[in-house]
Amino acid sequence: MTINVYTEQTPNPATMKFMVNKLLINGSEDFATKESAEHSPFAKELFKFNFVNGVFFASNFVTITKTEGVEWPDIEPILKEFVKGAVESEYKIKEETSDETPTFEGTDLEIKIQQILHDYVRPAVEQDGGAISYKSFDDGIVTVELRGSCSGCPSSTITLKSGIQNLLQRMVPEVKEVVSEAL
């Protein structure tokens, strides 16, 4: 199989989404630091580039966050070639394997919130090169964690309030607010 790689801009100017024509991972993996990539051969190699500041994998793409002071036109071709070679060489994203079937826990209301986030919000957030995970529901406030291109993205607050909060409030009247936990 010939591996093709193409890029897509994300709402976060510091990140670029590198799409491939092959499933890389079921679920997602976020490596926000070089140290966190210790058990990921693929991410570990990406962090060897001094201009890589974060790596996030989901389905058929890797979102790469660049360091300040470098421009995408200068590094995009290098990263495209690397991602192509890494996928062709079958670099592992994580050394251990686990079942990626989502399991929802908590009260019936918490499970409903998690299911909505998984079914409606997650696919949209992944389209922009990011991921969302449920953290808690307490006194009407849903706390989520944004990763990948969503972490530190200037438009993530708008997405959080206008998109996710409105959706959850319509589907679960007990939800008063949605907040993001900082990483």
mmCIF file of N, CA and C in Angstrom, residues 17 24 39 72 91 139 141 154 159 162 170:
data_model
loop_
_atom_site.group_PDB
_atom_site.id
_atom_site.type_symbol
_atom_site.label_atom_id
_atom_site.label_comp_id
_atom_site.label_asym_id
_atom_site.label_seq_id
_atom_site.Cartn_x
_atom_site.Cartn_y
_atom_site.Cartn_z
ATOM 1 N N LYS A 17 -2.217 19.429 11.081
ATOM 2 C CA LYS A 17 -2.739 18.068 11.051
ATOM 3 C C LYS A 17 -2.140 17.352 9.832
ATOM 4 N N LEU A 24 -4.154 4.795 11.971
ATOM 5 C CA LEU A 24 -2.963 4.769 12.816
ATOM 6 C C LEU A 24 -3.272 4.217 14.204
ATOM 7 N N HIS A 39 7.394 6.113 25.777
ATOM 8 C CA HIS A 39 6.917 4.780 25.377
ATOM 9 C C HIS A 39 6.211 4.792 24.022
ATOM 10 N N TRP A 72 5.590 27.221 9.328
ATOM 11 C CA TRP A 72 5.143 25.966 8.717
ATOM 12 C C TRP A 72 5.742 25.723 7.329
ATOM 13 N N TYR A 91 6.108 2.417 12.522
ATOM 14 C CA TYR A 91 6.486 2.869 13.864
ATOM 15 C C TYR A 91 5.263 2.733 14.775
ATOM 16 N N ASP A 139 -22.357 19.866 40.421
ATOM 17 C CA ASP A 139 -23.205 21.031 40.657
ATOM 18 C C ASP A 139 -23.531 21.770 39.352
ATOM 19 N N ILE A 141 -21.846 21.776 36.567
ATOM 20 C CA ILE A 141 -20.674 22.152 35.760
ATOM 21 C C ILE A 141 -19.977 20.902 35.230
ATOM 22 N N PRO A 154 -6.587 29.461 20.268
ATOM 23 C CA PRO A 154 -7.332 30.689 20.553
ATOM 24 C C PRO A 154 -8.852 30.529 20.425
ATOM 25 N N THR A 159 -15.433 27.428 20.923
ATOM 26 C CA THR A 159 -15.920 26.063 20.709
ATOM 27 C C THR A 159 -16.549 25.519 21.981
ATOM 28 N N SER A 162 -19.834 28.139 22.863
ATOM 29 C CA SER A 162 -20.871 28.221 21.838
ATOM 30 C C SER A 162 -21.290 26.857 21.308
ATOM 31 N N ARG A 170 -28.858 21.777 25.755
ATOM 32 C CA ARG A 170 -30.067 21.366 25.036
ATOM 33 C C ARG A 170 -30.417 19.906 25.336
#
